[in-house]
Short mmCIF file of N, CA and C in Angstrom, two decimals:
data_model
loop_
_atom_site.label_atom_id
_atom_site.label_comp_id
_atom_site.label_asym_id
_atom_site.label_seq_id
_atom_site.Cartn_x
_atom_site.Cartn_y
_atom_site.Cartn_z
N MET B 1 -10.38 0.28 10.17
CA MET B 1 -9.12 -0.40 10.29
C MET B 1 -8.76 -0.54 11.76
N THR B 2 -8.53 -1.78 12.19
CA THR B 2 -8.13 -2.05 13.56
C THR B 2 -6.65 -2.37 13.59
N LYS B 3 -5.92 -1.66 14.44
CA LYS B 3 -4.50 -1.91 14.60
C LYS B 3 -4.27 -2.65 15.91
N GLU B 4 -3.51 -3.74 15.83
CA GLU B 4 -3.12 -4.48 17.03
C GLU B 4 -1.63 -4.23 17.24
N ILE B 5 -1.29 -3.73 18.41
CA ILE B 5 0.11 -3.46 18.74
C ILE B 5 0.74 -4.75 19.27
N ILE B 6 1.87 -5.10 18.70
CA ILE B 6 2.60 -6.32 19.09
C ILE B 6 3.76 -5.91 19.99
N ARG B 7 3.92 -6.62 21.10
CA ARG B 7 4.99 -6.32 22.04
C ARG B 7 5.48 -7.60 22.68
N THR B 8 6.81 -7.71 22.84
CA THR B 8 7.39 -8.85 23.54
C THR B 8 8.63 -8.40 24.30
N ASP B 9 8.86 -9.01 25.44
CA ASP B 9 10.07 -8.76 26.22
C ASP B 9 11.26 -9.54 25.65
N LEU B 10 11.02 -10.40 24.66
CA LEU B 10 12.09 -11.20 24.07
C LEU B 10 12.84 -10.46 22.97
N ALA B 11 12.42 -9.24 22.69
CA ALA B 11 13.10 -8.36 21.74
C ALA B 11 13.30 -7.01 22.43
N PRO B 12 14.24 -6.21 21.94
CA PRO B 12 14.46 -4.89 22.56
C PRO B 12 13.20 -4.04 22.54
N GLN B 13 13.03 -3.29 23.59
CA GLN B 13 11.90 -2.38 23.65
C GLN B 13 12.15 -1.20 22.72
N ALA B 14 11.12 -0.56 22.27
CA ALA B 14 11.25 0.58 21.38
C ALA B 14 12.08 1.67 22.05
N ILE B 15 13.00 2.26 21.28
CA ILE B 15 13.83 3.34 21.82
C ILE B 15 13.35 4.70 21.29
N GLY B 16 12.11 4.74 20.86
CA GLY B 16 11.52 5.96 20.35
C GLY B 16 10.01 5.84 20.36
N THR B 17 9.39 6.67 19.60
CA THR B 17 7.92 6.71 19.56
C THR B 17 7.40 5.77 18.47
N TYR B 18 7.55 4.49 18.71
CA TYR B 18 7.06 3.47 17.77
C TYR B 18 6.79 2.19 18.53
N SER B 19 6.12 1.26 17.87
CA SER B 19 5.82 -0.06 18.44
C SER B 19 6.78 -1.08 17.82
N GLN B 20 7.00 -2.19 18.52
CA GLN B 20 7.83 -3.25 17.96
C GLN B 20 7.23 -3.77 16.66
N ALA B 21 5.92 -3.87 16.61
CA ALA B 21 5.22 -4.27 15.39
C ALA B 21 3.76 -3.86 15.52
N VAL B 22 3.13 -3.76 14.36
CA VAL B 22 1.70 -3.43 14.29
C VAL B 22 1.07 -4.40 13.31
N ARG B 23 -0.04 -5.02 13.74
CA ARG B 23 -0.78 -5.92 12.86
C ARG B 23 -2.06 -5.24 12.41
N VAL B 24 -2.30 -5.29 11.11
CA VAL B 24 -3.53 -4.80 10.52
C VAL B 24 -4.04 -5.92 9.62
N GLY B 25 -5.13 -6.55 10.01
CA GLY B 25 -5.62 -7.71 9.26
C GLY B 25 -4.60 -8.83 9.31
N ASP B 26 -4.22 -9.34 8.16
CA ASP B 26 -3.24 -10.43 8.08
C ASP B 26 -1.82 -9.92 7.90
N THR B 27 -1.63 -8.61 7.88
CA THR B 27 -0.32 -8.03 7.64
C THR B 27 0.28 -7.51 8.95
N VAL B 28 1.55 -7.84 9.17
CA VAL B 28 2.26 -7.37 10.35
C VAL B 28 3.48 -6.57 9.88
N TYR B 29 3.59 -5.36 10.38
CA TYR B 29 4.71 -4.48 10.05
C TYR B 29 5.67 -4.50 11.24
N LEU B 30 6.85 -5.08 11.03
CA LEU B 30 7.85 -5.19 12.08
C LEU B 30 8.80 -4.01 12.00
N SER B 31 8.92 -3.28 13.10
CA SER B 31 9.82 -2.13 13.13
C SER B 31 11.27 -2.56 13.01
N GLY B 32 12.11 -1.60 12.68
CA GLY B 32 13.53 -1.87 12.54
C GLY B 32 14.14 -2.41 13.82
N GLN B 33 15.00 -3.39 13.64
CA GLN B 33 15.74 -3.98 14.76
C GLN B 33 17.23 -3.80 14.51
N ILE B 34 17.93 -3.36 15.54
CA ILE B 34 19.39 -3.31 15.51
C ILE B 34 19.88 -4.39 16.47
N PRO B 35 21.18 -4.66 16.51
CA PRO B 35 21.66 -5.77 17.34
C PRO B 35 21.72 -5.47 18.84
N LEU B 36 20.57 -5.08 19.39
CA LEU B 36 20.47 -4.84 20.83
C LEU B 36 20.09 -6.12 21.55
N LEU B 37 20.66 -6.31 22.71
CA LEU B 37 20.25 -7.41 23.59
C LEU B 37 19.00 -6.96 24.33
N PRO B 38 17.94 -7.76 24.32
CA PRO B 38 16.69 -7.33 24.95
C PRO B 38 16.81 -7.04 26.44
N ASP B 39 17.64 -7.79 27.14
CA ASP B 39 17.70 -7.62 28.60
C ASP B 39 18.51 -6.41 29.03
N THR B 40 19.51 -6.00 28.25
CA THR B 40 20.36 -4.87 28.64
C THR B 40 20.16 -3.63 27.78
N MET B 41 19.54 -3.81 26.61
CA MET B 41 19.36 -2.72 25.65
C MET B 41 20.71 -2.15 25.19
N GLU B 42 21.73 -2.98 25.24
CA GLU B 42 23.06 -2.61 24.75
C GLU B 42 23.35 -3.40 23.49
N LEU B 43 24.21 -2.84 22.63
CA LEU B 43 24.61 -3.57 21.43
C LEU B 43 25.35 -4.84 21.80
N VAL B 44 25.08 -5.91 21.08
CA VAL B 44 25.74 -7.18 21.32
C VAL B 44 27.23 -7.04 21.01
N ASP B 45 28.06 -7.71 21.79
CA ASP B 45 29.49 -7.76 21.51
C ASP B 45 29.74 -8.84 20.47
N GLY B 46 30.68 -8.61 19.59
CA GLY B 46 31.04 -9.64 18.63
C GLY B 46 31.22 -9.09 17.24
N ASP B 47 31.63 -9.97 16.35
CA ASP B 47 31.88 -9.57 14.98
C ASP B 47 30.57 -9.32 14.25
N MET B 48 30.67 -8.99 12.99
CA MET B 48 29.48 -8.62 12.22
C MET B 48 28.49 -9.77 12.11
N ALA B 49 28.97 -11.01 12.00
CA ALA B 49 28.06 -12.16 11.94
C ALA B 49 27.22 -12.25 13.20
N VAL B 50 27.83 -12.02 14.35
CA VAL B 50 27.11 -12.05 15.63
C VAL B 50 26.05 -10.94 15.65
N GLN B 51 26.40 -9.77 15.14
CA GLN B 51 25.46 -8.66 15.12
C GLN B 51 24.27 -8.94 14.20
N ILE B 52 24.54 -9.51 13.03
CA ILE B 52 23.46 -9.83 12.10
C ILE B 52 22.55 -10.90 12.71
N ARG B 53 23.13 -11.90 13.35
CA ARG B 53 22.31 -12.94 14.00
C ARG B 53 21.42 -12.33 15.08
N ARG B 54 21.96 -11.38 15.84
CA ARG B 54 21.17 -10.75 16.89
C ARG B 54 19.97 -10.02 16.28
N VAL B 55 20.18 -9.36 15.16
CA VAL B 55 19.07 -8.67 14.49
C VAL B 55 18.00 -9.69 14.08
N PHE B 56 18.43 -10.81 13.48
CA PHE B 56 17.45 -11.83 13.08
C PHE B 56 16.77 -12.43 14.31
N ASP B 57 17.50 -12.63 15.40
CA ASP B 57 16.88 -13.14 16.63
C ASP B 57 15.81 -12.17 17.13
N ASN B 58 16.11 -10.87 17.07
CA ASN B 58 15.14 -9.87 17.52
C ASN B 58 13.90 -9.86 16.62
N LEU B 59 14.12 -9.90 15.31
CA LEU B 59 12.98 -9.95 14.38
C LEU B 59 12.15 -11.21 14.61
N GLN B 60 12.84 -12.32 14.83
CA GLN B 60 12.15 -13.60 15.06
C GLN B 60 11.27 -13.54 16.31
N ALA B 61 11.78 -12.91 17.37
CA ALA B 61 11.00 -12.80 18.61
C ALA B 61 9.74 -11.97 18.38
N VAL B 62 9.85 -10.90 17.63
CA VAL B 62 8.68 -10.06 17.36
C VAL B 62 7.70 -10.81 16.45
N ALA B 63 8.24 -11.50 15.44
CA ALA B 63 7.37 -12.28 14.54
C ALA B 63 6.59 -13.33 15.33
N ARG B 64 7.24 -14.01 16.25
CA ARG B 64 6.55 -15.02 17.07
C ARG B 64 5.50 -14.39 17.96
N ALA B 65 5.81 -13.22 18.51
CA ALA B 65 4.83 -12.53 19.36
C ALA B 65 3.59 -12.16 18.57
N ALA B 66 3.75 -11.98 17.26
CA ALA B 66 2.62 -11.64 16.40
C ALA B 66 1.90 -12.88 15.89
N GLY B 67 2.41 -14.06 16.22
CA GLY B 67 1.77 -15.30 15.78
C GLY B 67 2.34 -15.88 14.51
N GLY B 68 3.53 -15.45 14.13
CA GLY B 68 4.16 -15.96 12.92
C GLY B 68 5.59 -16.37 13.15
N THR B 69 6.29 -16.54 12.06
CA THR B 69 7.73 -16.86 12.09
C THR B 69 8.39 -16.07 10.96
N LEU B 70 9.70 -16.15 10.89
CA LEU B 70 10.40 -15.48 9.80
C LEU B 70 10.03 -16.07 8.44
N ALA B 71 9.50 -17.28 8.42
CA ALA B 71 9.03 -17.87 7.16
C ALA B 71 7.83 -17.11 6.60
N ASP B 72 7.15 -16.33 7.43
CA ASP B 72 6.00 -15.56 6.99
C ASP B 72 6.37 -14.17 6.47
N VAL B 73 7.65 -13.82 6.54
CA VAL B 73 8.10 -12.51 6.07
C VAL B 73 8.01 -12.47 4.54
N VAL B 74 7.37 -11.43 4.02
CA VAL B 74 7.25 -11.27 2.57
C VAL B 74 8.13 -10.14 2.04
N LYS B 75 8.59 -9.26 2.93
CA LYS B 75 9.47 -8.16 2.53
C LYS B 75 10.43 -7.88 3.67
N LEU B 76 11.72 -7.84 3.34
CA LEU B 76 12.76 -7.56 4.32
C LEU B 76 13.59 -6.40 3.81
N ASN B 77 13.81 -5.43 4.66
CA ASN B 77 14.69 -4.30 4.34
C ASN B 77 15.92 -4.38 5.22
N VAL B 78 17.09 -4.25 4.61
CA VAL B 78 18.37 -4.34 5.31
C VAL B 78 19.08 -3.01 5.13
N TYR B 79 19.57 -2.45 6.23
CA TYR B 79 20.31 -1.20 6.21
C TYR B 79 21.70 -1.48 6.78
N LEU B 80 22.73 -1.16 6.01
CA LEU B 80 24.11 -1.43 6.41
C LEU B 80 24.94 -0.16 6.32
N THR B 81 25.79 0.06 7.32
CA THR B 81 26.71 1.19 7.23
C THR B 81 27.90 0.87 6.34
N ASP B 82 28.09 -0.41 6.02
CA ASP B 82 29.14 -0.85 5.10
C ASP B 82 28.57 -1.95 4.21
N LEU B 83 28.33 -1.63 2.95
CA LEU B 83 27.75 -2.61 2.04
C LEU B 83 28.69 -3.79 1.77
N GLY B 84 29.92 -3.70 2.22
CA GLY B 84 30.84 -4.83 2.13
C GLY B 84 30.37 -6.01 2.97
N HIS B 85 29.45 -5.77 3.90
CA HIS B 85 28.90 -6.84 4.74
C HIS B 85 27.72 -7.55 4.09
N PHE B 86 27.33 -7.12 2.89
CA PHE B 86 26.18 -7.69 2.22
C PHE B 86 26.28 -9.21 2.03
N PRO B 87 27.44 -9.75 1.59
CA PRO B 87 27.53 -11.22 1.46
C PRO B 87 27.32 -11.94 2.79
N LEU B 88 27.75 -11.34 3.88
CA LEU B 88 27.56 -11.95 5.19
C LEU B 88 26.08 -11.93 5.58
N VAL B 89 25.36 -10.89 5.21
CA VAL B 89 23.91 -10.86 5.45
C VAL B 89 23.26 -12.03 4.74
N ASN B 90 23.64 -12.27 3.48
CA ASN B 90 23.09 -13.40 2.73
C ASN B 90 23.37 -14.72 3.43
N GLN B 91 24.60 -14.89 3.90
CA GLN B 91 25.00 -16.13 4.56
C GLN B 91 24.19 -16.36 5.84
N VAL B 92 24.10 -15.35 6.68
CA VAL B 92 23.38 -15.50 7.95
C VAL B 92 21.87 -15.62 7.70
N MET B 93 21.36 -14.88 6.75
CA MET B 93 19.92 -14.95 6.44
C MET B 93 19.50 -16.37 6.09
N ALA B 94 20.37 -17.08 5.39
CA ALA B 94 20.06 -18.47 5.00
C ALA B 94 19.95 -19.39 6.21
N GLU B 95 20.50 -18.99 7.35
CA GLU B 95 20.37 -19.77 8.59
C GLU B 95 18.99 -19.57 9.21
N TYR B 96 18.33 -18.48 8.88
CA TYR B 96 17.06 -18.12 9.51
C TYR B 96 15.85 -18.26 8.59
N ILE B 97 16.05 -18.07 7.29
CA ILE B 97 14.94 -18.06 6.35
C ILE B 97 15.28 -18.97 5.18
N ALA B 98 14.37 -19.90 4.89
CA ALA B 98 14.57 -20.82 3.78
C ALA B 98 13.79 -20.33 2.56
N GLU B 99 14.09 -20.90 1.42
CA GLU B 99 13.32 -20.60 0.21
C GLU B 99 11.88 -21.02 0.39
N PRO B 100 10.94 -20.33 -0.17
CA PRO B 100 11.11 -19.17 -1.02
C PRO B 100 11.42 -17.93 -0.17
N TYR B 101 12.44 -17.19 -0.58
CA TYR B 101 12.89 -16.03 0.17
C TYR B 101 11.92 -14.86 -0.03
N PRO B 102 11.88 -13.96 0.95
CA PRO B 102 11.04 -12.77 0.79
C PRO B 102 11.66 -11.80 -0.21
N ALA B 103 10.87 -10.86 -0.69
CA ALA B 103 11.42 -9.74 -1.43
C ALA B 103 12.33 -8.98 -0.46
N ARG B 104 13.35 -8.32 -1.01
CA ARG B 104 14.30 -7.68 -0.10
C ARG B 104 14.96 -6.48 -0.75
N ALA B 105 15.30 -5.53 0.08
CA ALA B 105 16.12 -4.39 -0.34
C ALA B 105 17.28 -4.29 0.62
N ALA B 106 18.44 -3.88 0.13
CA ALA B 106 19.60 -3.62 0.97
C ALA B 106 20.09 -2.22 0.63
N VAL B 107 20.24 -1.41 1.65
CA VAL B 107 20.56 -0.01 1.46
C VAL B 107 21.79 0.35 2.30
N GLY B 108 22.72 1.04 1.70
CA GLY B 108 23.86 1.57 2.44
C GLY B 108 23.46 2.89 3.07
N VAL B 109 23.76 3.03 4.36
CA VAL B 109 23.39 4.24 5.10
C VAL B 109 24.61 4.80 5.82
N ALA B 110 24.57 6.08 6.11
CA ALA B 110 25.70 6.73 6.78
C ALA B 110 25.78 6.37 8.26
N ALA B 111 24.63 6.21 8.90
CA ALA B 111 24.62 5.93 10.34
C ALA B 111 23.30 5.29 10.73
N LEU B 112 23.33 4.57 11.86
CA LEU B 112 22.15 3.92 12.42
C LEU B 112 22.07 4.24 13.90
N PRO B 113 20.90 4.05 14.53
CA PRO B 113 20.75 4.33 15.95
C PRO B 113 21.79 3.59 16.81
N LYS B 114 22.24 4.26 17.84
CA LYS B 114 23.18 3.72 18.83
C LYS B 114 24.51 3.27 18.22
N GLY B 115 24.80 3.74 17.00
CA GLY B 115 26.06 3.37 16.36
C GLY B 115 26.06 1.97 15.77
N ALA B 116 24.88 1.37 15.62
CA ALA B 116 24.79 0.02 15.06
C ALA B 116 25.31 0.03 13.62
N LYS B 117 25.73 -1.15 13.16
CA LYS B 117 26.23 -1.31 11.79
C LYS B 117 25.19 -1.95 10.88
N VAL B 118 24.11 -2.49 11.47
CA VAL B 118 23.07 -3.16 10.69
C VAL B 118 21.72 -2.94 11.36
N GLU B 119 20.70 -2.77 10.53
CA GLU B 119 19.32 -2.69 10.99
C GLU B 119 18.46 -3.38 9.94
N MET B 120 17.40 -4.02 10.38
CA MET B 120 16.45 -4.64 9.45
C MET B 120 15.04 -4.41 9.95
N ASP B 121 14.11 -4.23 8.99
CA ASP B 121 12.70 -4.23 9.30
C ASP B 121 12.02 -5.16 8.31
N ALA B 122 10.78 -5.50 8.57
CA ALA B 122 10.12 -6.51 7.73
C ALA B 122 8.62 -6.31 7.69
N VAL B 123 8.02 -6.92 6.69
CA VAL B 123 6.57 -7.02 6.57
C VAL B 123 6.25 -8.52 6.51
N MET B 124 5.30 -8.91 7.33
CA MET B 124 4.95 -10.33 7.45
C MET B 124 3.47 -10.49 7.11
N CYS B 125 3.14 -11.57 6.42
CA CYS B 125 1.75 -11.87 6.06
C CYS B 125 1.33 -13.14 6.78
N LEU B 126 0.24 -13.07 7.54
CA LEU B 126 -0.29 -14.22 8.26
C LEU B 126 -1.65 -14.57 7.70
N THR B 127 -2.01 -15.84 7.77
CA THR B 127 -3.35 -16.22 7.37
C THR B 127 -4.23 -16.22 8.61
N SER B 128 -5.45 -15.82 8.45
CA SER B 128 -6.38 -15.75 9.60
C SER B 128 -6.75 -17.12 10.09
#
């Protein structure tokens, strides 16, 4: 098994012992993204919609660095500190990903890194 580490300056750098993404064959595992600005590594200012968009922008940057797009995502995991924001995730997601939608899970969590209110990770499938 050969692992290719994916890295881009267009998404936040890892804040721990992990890679932005890892490709194995045609599968790319995208690490969790919170609404950090890549250039400052600070949380984006703005309402929840702005934060969710920043997360999708970060995921999109990593997907592109791996040679894909968000259209190639087959599984998306969403972590929210307030599940009341779930309808807003659906609304913003539709701006970034068209049908057919990936499989998805949404989980309510007590806390996220850096005090973020939303985090997402994904699995992407690419054709060789």
